[in-house]
Coordinates of C-alpha atoms in Angstrom, one line a residue:
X35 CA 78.3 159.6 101.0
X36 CA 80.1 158.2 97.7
X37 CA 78.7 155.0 96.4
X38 CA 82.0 153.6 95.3
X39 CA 83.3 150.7 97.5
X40 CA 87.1 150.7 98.6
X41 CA 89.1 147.7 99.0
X42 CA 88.4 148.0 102.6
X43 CA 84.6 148.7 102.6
X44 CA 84.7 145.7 100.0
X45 CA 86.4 143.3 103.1
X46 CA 83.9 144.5 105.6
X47 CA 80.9 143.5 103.7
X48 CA 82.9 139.9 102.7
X49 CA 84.1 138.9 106.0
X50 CA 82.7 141.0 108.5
X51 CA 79.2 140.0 110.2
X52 CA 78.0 143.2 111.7
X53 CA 75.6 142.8 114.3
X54 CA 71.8 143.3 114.0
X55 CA 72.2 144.3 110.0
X56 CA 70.5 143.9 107.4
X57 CA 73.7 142.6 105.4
X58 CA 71.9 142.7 101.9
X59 CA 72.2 146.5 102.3
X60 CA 75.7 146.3 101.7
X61 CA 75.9 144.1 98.9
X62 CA 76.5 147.0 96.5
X63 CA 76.8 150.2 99.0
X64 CA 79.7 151.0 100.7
X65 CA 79.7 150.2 104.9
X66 CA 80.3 153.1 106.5
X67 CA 83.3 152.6 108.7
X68 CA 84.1 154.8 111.5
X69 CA 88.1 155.5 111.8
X70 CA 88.8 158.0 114.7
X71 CA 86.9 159.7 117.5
X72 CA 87.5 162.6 119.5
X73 CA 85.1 164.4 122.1
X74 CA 81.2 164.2 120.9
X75 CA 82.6 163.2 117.1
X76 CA 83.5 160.2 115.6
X77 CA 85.4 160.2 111.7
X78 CA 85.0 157.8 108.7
X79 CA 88.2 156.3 107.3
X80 CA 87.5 159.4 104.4
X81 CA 87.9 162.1 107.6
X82 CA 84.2 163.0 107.5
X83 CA 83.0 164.1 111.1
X84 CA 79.8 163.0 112.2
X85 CA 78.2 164.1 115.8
X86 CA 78.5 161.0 118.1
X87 CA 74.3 161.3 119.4
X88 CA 74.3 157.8 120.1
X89 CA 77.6 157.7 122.7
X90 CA 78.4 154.8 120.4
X91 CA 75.6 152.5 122.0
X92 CA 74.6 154.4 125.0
X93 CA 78.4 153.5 126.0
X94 CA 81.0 156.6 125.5
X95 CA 79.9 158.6 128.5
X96 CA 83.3 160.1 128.6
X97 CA 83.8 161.3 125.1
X98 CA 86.2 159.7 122.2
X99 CA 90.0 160.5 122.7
X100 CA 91.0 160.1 126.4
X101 CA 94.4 159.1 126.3
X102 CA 94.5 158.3 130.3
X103 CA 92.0 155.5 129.8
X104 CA 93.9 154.0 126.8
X105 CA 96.8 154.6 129.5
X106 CA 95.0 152.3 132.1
X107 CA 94.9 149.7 129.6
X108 CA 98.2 150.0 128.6
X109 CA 99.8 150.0 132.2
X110 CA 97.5 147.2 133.4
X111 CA 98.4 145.4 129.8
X112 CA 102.0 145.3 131.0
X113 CA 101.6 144.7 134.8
X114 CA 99.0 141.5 134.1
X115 CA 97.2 141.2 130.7
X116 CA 95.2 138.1 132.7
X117 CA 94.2 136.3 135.1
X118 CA 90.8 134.4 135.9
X119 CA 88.6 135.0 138.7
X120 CA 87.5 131.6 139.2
X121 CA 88.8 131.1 142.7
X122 CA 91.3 133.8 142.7
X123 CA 91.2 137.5 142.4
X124 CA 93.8 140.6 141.1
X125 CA 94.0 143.7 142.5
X126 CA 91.8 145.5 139.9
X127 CA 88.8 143.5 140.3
X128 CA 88.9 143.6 144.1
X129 CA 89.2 147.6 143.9
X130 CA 86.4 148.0 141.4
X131 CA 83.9 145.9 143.4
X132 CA 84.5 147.7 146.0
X133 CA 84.2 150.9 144.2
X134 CA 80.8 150.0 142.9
X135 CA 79.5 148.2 146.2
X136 CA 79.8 151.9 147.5
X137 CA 77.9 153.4 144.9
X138 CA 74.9 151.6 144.7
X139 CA 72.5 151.9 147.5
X140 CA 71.3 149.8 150.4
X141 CA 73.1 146.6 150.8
X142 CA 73.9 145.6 147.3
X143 CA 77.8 145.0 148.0
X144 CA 78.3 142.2 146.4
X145 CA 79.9 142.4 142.5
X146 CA 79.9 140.0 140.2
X147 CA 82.0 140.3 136.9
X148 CA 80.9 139.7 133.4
X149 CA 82.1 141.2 129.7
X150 CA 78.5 142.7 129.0
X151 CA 75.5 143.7 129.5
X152 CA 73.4 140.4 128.3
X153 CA 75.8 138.1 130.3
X154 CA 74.7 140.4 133.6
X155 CA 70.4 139.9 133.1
X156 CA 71.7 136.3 132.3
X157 CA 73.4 136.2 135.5
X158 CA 70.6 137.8 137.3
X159 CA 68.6 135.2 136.2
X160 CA 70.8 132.5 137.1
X161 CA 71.3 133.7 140.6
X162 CA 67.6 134.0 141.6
X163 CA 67.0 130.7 140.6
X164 CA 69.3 129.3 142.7
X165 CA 68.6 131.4 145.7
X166 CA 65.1 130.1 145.5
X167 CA 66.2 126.6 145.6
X168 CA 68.6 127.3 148.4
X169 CA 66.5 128.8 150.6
X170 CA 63.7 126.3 150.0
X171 CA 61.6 127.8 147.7
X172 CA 62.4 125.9 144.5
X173 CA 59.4 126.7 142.8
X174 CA 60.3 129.9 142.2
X175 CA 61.9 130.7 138.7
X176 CA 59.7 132.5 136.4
X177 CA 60.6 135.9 135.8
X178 CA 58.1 139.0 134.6
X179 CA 59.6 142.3 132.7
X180 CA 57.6 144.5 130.5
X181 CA 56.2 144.7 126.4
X182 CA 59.0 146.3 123.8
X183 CA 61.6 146.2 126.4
X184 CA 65.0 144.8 125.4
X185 CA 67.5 142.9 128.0
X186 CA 69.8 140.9 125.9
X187 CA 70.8 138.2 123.5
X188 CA 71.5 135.6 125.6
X189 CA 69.1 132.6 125.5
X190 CA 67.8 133.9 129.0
X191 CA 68.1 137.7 128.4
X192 CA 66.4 137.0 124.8
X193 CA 63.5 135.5 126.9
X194 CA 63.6 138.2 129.2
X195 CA 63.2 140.7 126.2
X196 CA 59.9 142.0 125.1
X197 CA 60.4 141.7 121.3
X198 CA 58.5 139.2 119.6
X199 CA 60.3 139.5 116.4
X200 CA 63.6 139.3 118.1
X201 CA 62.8 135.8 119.9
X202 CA 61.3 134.5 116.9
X203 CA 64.0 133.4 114.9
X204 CA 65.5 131.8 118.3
X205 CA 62.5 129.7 119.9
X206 CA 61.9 127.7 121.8
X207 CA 63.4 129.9 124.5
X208 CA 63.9 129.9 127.8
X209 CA 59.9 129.1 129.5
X210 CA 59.0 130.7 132.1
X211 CA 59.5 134.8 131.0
X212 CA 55.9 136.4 131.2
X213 CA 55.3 140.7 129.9
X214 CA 53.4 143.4 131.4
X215 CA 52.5 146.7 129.6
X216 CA 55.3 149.4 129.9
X217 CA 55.2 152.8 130.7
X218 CA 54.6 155.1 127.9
X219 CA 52.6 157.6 129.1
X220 CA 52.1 158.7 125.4
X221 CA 50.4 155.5 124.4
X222 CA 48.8 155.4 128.1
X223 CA 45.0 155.0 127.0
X224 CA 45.6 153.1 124.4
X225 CA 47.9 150.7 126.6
X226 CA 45.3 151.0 129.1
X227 CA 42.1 150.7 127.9
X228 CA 41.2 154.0 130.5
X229 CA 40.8 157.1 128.3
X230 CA 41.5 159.0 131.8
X231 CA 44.9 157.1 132.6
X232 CA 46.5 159.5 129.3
X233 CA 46.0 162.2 131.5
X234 CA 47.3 161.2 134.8
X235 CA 50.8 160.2 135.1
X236 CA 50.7 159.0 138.5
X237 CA 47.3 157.1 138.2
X238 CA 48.5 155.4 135.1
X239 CA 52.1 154.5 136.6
X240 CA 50.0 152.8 139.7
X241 CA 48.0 151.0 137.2
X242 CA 51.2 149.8 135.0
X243 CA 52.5 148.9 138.5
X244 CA 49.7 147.2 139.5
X245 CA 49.8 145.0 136.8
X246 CA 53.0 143.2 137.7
X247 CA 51.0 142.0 141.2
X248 CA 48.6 140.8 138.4
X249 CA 51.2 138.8 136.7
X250 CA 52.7 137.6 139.4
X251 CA 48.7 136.5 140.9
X252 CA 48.1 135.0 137.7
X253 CA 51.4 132.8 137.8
X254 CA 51.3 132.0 141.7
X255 CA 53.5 133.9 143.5
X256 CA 55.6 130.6 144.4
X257 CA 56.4 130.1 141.2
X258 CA 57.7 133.6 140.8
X259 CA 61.6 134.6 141.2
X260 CA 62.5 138.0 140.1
X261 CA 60.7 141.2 138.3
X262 CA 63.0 142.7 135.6
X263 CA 63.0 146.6 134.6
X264 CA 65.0 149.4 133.2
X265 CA 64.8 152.3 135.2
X266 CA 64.0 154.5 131.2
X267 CA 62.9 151.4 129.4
X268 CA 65.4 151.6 125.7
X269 CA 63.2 150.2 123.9
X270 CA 60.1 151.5 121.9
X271 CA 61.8 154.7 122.8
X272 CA 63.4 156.0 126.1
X273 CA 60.0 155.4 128.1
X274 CA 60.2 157.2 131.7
X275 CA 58.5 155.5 135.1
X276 CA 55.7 157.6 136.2
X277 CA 55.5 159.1 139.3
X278 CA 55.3 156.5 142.4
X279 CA 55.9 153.4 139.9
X280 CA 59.2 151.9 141.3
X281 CA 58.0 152.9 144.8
X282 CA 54.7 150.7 144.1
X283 CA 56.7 148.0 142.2
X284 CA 59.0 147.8 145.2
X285 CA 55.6 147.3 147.7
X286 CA 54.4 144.1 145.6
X287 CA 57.4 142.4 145.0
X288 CA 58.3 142.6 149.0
X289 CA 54.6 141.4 149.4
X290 CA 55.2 137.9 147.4
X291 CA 59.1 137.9 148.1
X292 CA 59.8 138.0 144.7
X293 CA 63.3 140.0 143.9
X294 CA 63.2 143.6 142.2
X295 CA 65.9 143.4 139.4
X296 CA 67.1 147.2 137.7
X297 CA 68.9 146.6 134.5
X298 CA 70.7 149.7 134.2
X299 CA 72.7 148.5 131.4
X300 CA 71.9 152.1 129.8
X301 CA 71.0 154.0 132.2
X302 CA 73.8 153.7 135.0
X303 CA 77.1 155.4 135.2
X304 CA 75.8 159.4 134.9
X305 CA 73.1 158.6 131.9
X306 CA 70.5 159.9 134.0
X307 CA 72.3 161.9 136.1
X308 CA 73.7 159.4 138.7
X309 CA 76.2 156.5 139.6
X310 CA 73.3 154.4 139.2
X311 CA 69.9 155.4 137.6
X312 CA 67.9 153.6 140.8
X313 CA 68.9 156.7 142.8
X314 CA 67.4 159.0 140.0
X315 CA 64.2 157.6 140.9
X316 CA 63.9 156.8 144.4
X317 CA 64.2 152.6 145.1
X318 CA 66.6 150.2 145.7
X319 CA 66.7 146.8 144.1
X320 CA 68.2 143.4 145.1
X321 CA 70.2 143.4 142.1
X322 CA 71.5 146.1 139.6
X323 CA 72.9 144.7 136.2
X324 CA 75.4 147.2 134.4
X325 CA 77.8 147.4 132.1
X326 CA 78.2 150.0 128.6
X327 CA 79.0 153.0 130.1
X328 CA 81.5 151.7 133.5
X329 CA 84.8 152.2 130.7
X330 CA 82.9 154.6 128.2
X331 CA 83.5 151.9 126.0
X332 CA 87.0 151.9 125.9
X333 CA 87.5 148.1 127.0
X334 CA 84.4 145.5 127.0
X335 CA 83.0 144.6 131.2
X336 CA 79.4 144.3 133.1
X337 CA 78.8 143.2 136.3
X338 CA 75.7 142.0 138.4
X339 CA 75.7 144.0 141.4
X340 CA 73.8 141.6 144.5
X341 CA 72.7 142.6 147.8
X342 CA 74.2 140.7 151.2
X343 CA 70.6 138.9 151.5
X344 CA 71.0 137.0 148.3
X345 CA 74.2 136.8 148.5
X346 CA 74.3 135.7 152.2
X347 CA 73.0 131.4 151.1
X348 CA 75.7 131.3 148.6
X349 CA 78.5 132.0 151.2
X350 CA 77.7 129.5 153.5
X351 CA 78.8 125.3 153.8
X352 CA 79.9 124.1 150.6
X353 CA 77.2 125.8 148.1
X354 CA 78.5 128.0 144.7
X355 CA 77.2 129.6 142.1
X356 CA 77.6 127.5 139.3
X357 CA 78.6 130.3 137.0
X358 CA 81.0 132.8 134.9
X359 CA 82.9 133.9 132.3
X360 CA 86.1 133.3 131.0
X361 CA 86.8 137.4 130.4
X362 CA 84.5 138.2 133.7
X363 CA 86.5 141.1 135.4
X364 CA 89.5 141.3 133.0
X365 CA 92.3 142.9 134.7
X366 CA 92.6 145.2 131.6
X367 CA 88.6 146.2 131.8
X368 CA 88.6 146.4 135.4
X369 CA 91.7 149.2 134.9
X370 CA 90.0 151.0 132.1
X371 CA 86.7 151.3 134.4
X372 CA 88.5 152.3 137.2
X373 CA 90.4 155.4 135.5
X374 CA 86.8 156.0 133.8
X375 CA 85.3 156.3 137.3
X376 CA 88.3 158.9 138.6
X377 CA 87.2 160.9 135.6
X378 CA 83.5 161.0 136.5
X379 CA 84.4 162.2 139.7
X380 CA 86.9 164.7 138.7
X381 CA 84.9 166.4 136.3
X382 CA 82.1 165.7 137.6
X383 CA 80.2 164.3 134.7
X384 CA 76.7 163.1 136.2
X385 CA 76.4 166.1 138.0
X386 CA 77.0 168.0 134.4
X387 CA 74.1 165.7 133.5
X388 CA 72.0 166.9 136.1
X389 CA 72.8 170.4 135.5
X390 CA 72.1 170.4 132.0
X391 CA 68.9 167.5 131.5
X392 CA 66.7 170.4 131.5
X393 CA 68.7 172.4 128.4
X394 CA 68.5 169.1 126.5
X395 CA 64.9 168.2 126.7
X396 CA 64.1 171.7 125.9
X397 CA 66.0 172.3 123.2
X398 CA 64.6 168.8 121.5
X399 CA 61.1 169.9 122.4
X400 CA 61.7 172.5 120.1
X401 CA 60.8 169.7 117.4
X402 CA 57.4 170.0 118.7
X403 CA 56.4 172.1 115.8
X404 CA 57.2 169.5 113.3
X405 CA 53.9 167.4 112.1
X406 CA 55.8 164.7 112.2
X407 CA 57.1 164.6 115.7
X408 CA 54.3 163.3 118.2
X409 CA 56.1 162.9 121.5
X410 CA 59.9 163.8 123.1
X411 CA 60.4 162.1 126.4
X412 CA 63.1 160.4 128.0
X413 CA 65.5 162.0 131.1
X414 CA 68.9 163.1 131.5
X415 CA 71.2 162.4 128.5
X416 CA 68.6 159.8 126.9
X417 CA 65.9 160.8 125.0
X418 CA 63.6 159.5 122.1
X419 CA 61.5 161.1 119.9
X420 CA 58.3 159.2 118.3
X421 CA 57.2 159.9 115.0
X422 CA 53.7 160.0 113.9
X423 CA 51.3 160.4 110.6
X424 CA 48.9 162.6 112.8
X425 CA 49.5 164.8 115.9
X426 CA 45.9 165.0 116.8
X427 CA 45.1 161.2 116.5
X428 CA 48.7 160.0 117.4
X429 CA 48.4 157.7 114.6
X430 CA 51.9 155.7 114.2
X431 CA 53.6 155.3 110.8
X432 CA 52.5 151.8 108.8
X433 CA 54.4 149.2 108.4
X434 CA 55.5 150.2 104.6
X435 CA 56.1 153.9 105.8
X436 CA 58.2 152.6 108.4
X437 CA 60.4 150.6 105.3
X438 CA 60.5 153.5 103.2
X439 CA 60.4 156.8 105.5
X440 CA 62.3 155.5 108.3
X441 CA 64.8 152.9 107.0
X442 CA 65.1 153.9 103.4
X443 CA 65.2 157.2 104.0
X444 CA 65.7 158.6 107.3
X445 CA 68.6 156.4 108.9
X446 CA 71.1 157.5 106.4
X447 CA 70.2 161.3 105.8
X448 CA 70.9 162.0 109.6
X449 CA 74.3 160.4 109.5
X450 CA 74.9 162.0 105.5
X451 CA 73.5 165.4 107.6
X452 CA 76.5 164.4 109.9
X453 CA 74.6 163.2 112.8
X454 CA 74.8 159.7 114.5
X455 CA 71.7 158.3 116.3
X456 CA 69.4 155.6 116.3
X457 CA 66.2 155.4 114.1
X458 CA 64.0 152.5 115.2
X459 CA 60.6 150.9 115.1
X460 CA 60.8 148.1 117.7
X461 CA 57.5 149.3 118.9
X462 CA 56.1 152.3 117.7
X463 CA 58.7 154.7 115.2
X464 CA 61.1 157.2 116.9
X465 CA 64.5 158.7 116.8
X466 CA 66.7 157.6 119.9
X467 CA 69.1 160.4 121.4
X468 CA 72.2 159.5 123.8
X469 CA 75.2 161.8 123.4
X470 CA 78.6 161.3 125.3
X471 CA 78.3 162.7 129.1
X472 CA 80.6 165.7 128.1
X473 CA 77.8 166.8 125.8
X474 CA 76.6 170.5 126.3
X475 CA 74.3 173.4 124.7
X476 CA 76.3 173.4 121.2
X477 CA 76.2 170.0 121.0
X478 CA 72.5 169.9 122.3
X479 CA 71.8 172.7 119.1
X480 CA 73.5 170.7 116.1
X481 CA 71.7 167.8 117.3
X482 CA 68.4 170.1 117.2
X483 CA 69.4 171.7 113.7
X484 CA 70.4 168.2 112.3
X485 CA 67.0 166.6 113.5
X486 CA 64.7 169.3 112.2
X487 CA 66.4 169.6 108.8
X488 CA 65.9 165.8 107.7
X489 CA 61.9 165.7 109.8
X490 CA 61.1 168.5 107.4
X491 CA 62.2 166.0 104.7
X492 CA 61.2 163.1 105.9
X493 CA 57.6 164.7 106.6
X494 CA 57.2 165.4 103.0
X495 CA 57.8 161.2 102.1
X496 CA 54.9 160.2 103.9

């Protein structure tokens, strides 16, 4: 990439505040500023073509370039740019509840609209309070989710999250969010404490389970209101249940009635392989939060999806949910994600998903043989790979390497190699994979190539 700055790259670093960045980076680099998109690749404002691994942000399930969604917007645009759905609705938003009531499972058929992902754990959050204090249980408010795990910016979501050095700069938060160990299997003795529990998925998934009841013991299970999980945590690194976990999770929070919350943000809408990632594995929640991947990206919407139970106090005499957003179900969004849905089912996208899940993981465990690369995990298009100093020991990258290897160097040789992804270290070091839903074995290889070219490199810096 040139180290000249146009006028243009010169703008972006005066006036535009990119999100999570490091903005000293750019003080005398250029920003790299993404023009175009089409299929699996994205194209700088120079026409460079880089491999879209990332789907955006876990978002572009559909690919970059499809004109009928643009369409939607445009149609919808002209028809009714807005309307609120604070005591009203619009045609759109009624038809895309209803469309995603009958995806998800059980009796979750109630839909409520937000512009993200963050707003939707926020609302989560929000509503199980309440339904606490309106069925008489107004104790109940704390909420438990799991170490590394990320659910938001929002002051609630933030507290949700289990990333110390994101809340940080933020507290006091929200009181009343409390962590439990996750589930990386990798890390599963050290998490632990059992030597034995690293080599037994489902005997380490019942203990990670088991320590939610724990939690929610140790709190008093009146004071508790809702457990919060990702059905593949993000991150630390695209962490799988184990075998049995949601089923057990499901068992204790219907022992001390507290709600079982599945923040699919990522991992619904054919990530994993289905409408919504709680069928990949087998449970069903009270509530499902969403959002990213309903429009592929192509116009900003989330939704908390709530079953009839909790729902059922809030329809009754005079009570209301003392909540929303301005932008919540925007006729234009609620277009775009309809016309995104017709595509998944036409082509038939999370079924591509399922079909090919196994050529992906196999064709990134190829990277086994790198010293460097100490565990691939993750399911259907979502993978991550951790990096380690030593394969035998699984001894992480220090905080230095981490600086040097992984931001100084290895963030911008995959996208100067032409590849797109995520390198992170909020928990231990690894490359995150998620590549547009269209994605198949050519793309899958490039990735692979890409990958192992800058490991090699990256191997011989530590």
């Amino acid at each position: 990439m040139s180290t000249s700055r146009s006028a243009d790259q010169s703008s972006a670093y005066d006036h535009l505040w990119m999100h999570f960045t490091r903005m000293s980076s750019y003080r005398d680099a250029p920003v790299p500023t993404i023009a175009r998109g089409e299929g699996v690749y994205i194209y700088d404002v120079n026409g460079r073509r880089y491999l879209d691994g990332l789907a955006g942000l876990f978002v572009v399930q559909a690919g970059h370039g499809r004109a009928e969604l643009a369409e939607a917007a445009y149609k919808q645009a002209q028809e009714l740019a807005f309307f609120p759905i604070w005591s009203y609705a619009h045609p759109k938003a009624v038809e895309l509840a209803e469309r995603l009531a009958n995806y998800a499972p059980g009796d979750l058929n109630k839909v409520f609209f937000t512009t993200g992902g963050g707003e939707a754990v926020e609302t989560a959050w929000k509503l199980a309070k309440q339904y606490f204090k309106l069925t008489g249980k107004p104790t109940k408010y704390k909420v438990i989710s799991r170490a590394v795990a990320y659910h938001g910016t929002p002051q609630g979501a933030l507290s949700i999250t289990g990333l110390p050095a994101l809340k940080a700069p933020f507290e006091p938060l929200v009181p009343g969010a409390h962590k439990v160990p996750n589930t990386n299997f990798y890390r599963a003795a050290e998490i632990s404490g059992f030597e034995a529990l690293g080599k037994d998925p489902e005997a380490f998934g019942r203990w990670a389970a088991d320590q939610i009841e724990q939690q929610i013991l140790f709190e008093g299970p009146d004071t508790v209101a809702a457990v919060f999980l990702e059905p593949v945590q993000n991150a630390g690194g695209c962490f799988p249940p184990p075998p049995g976990y949601f089923q057990r999770v499901r068992e204790i929070c219907d022992k001390y009635d507290v709600l079982l919350v599945s923040d699919e943000v990522i991992c619904a809408f054919g990530r994993l392989g289905t409408m919504f990632a709680c069928d990949k594995f087998g449970y069903v929640p009270d509530m499902i939060t969403c959002a990213k991947g309903m429009t592929s990206g192509y116009s900003p919407i989330g939704a908390c999806v709530i079953s009839d139970r909790l729902a059922a106090p809030f329809y009754e005499a005079d009570n209301t949910f003392l909540h929303g957003y301005t932008f919540g179900g925007h006729p234009v969004s609620a277009a775009v994600a309809l016309a995104n849905l017709d595509i998944f089912e036409r082509e038939g996208l999370p079924k591509h998903v399922l079909d090919s899940e196994g050529a992906f993981r196999r064709t990134l465990e190829k990277l086994h043989d790198l010293p460097i690369v100490g565990d691939v995990r993750g399911n259907g298009f979502f993978y991550g790979i951790e990096l380690v100093k030593d394969k035998t020991t699984r001894e992480t990258l220090s905080g230095e390497e981490c600086e040097r290897v992984l931001y100084g160097f290895l963030s911008k040789a995959l996208f100067e190699n032409g590849l797109y992804c995520r390198a992170d270290d909020r928990g231990d070091p690894v490359v995150q994979l998620s590549p547009p839903l269209i994605a198949d074995q050519a793309v899958f290889d490039e990735i692979e190539q890409i990958l192992r070219s800058v490991l090699t490199e990256a191997w011989s810096l530590l």
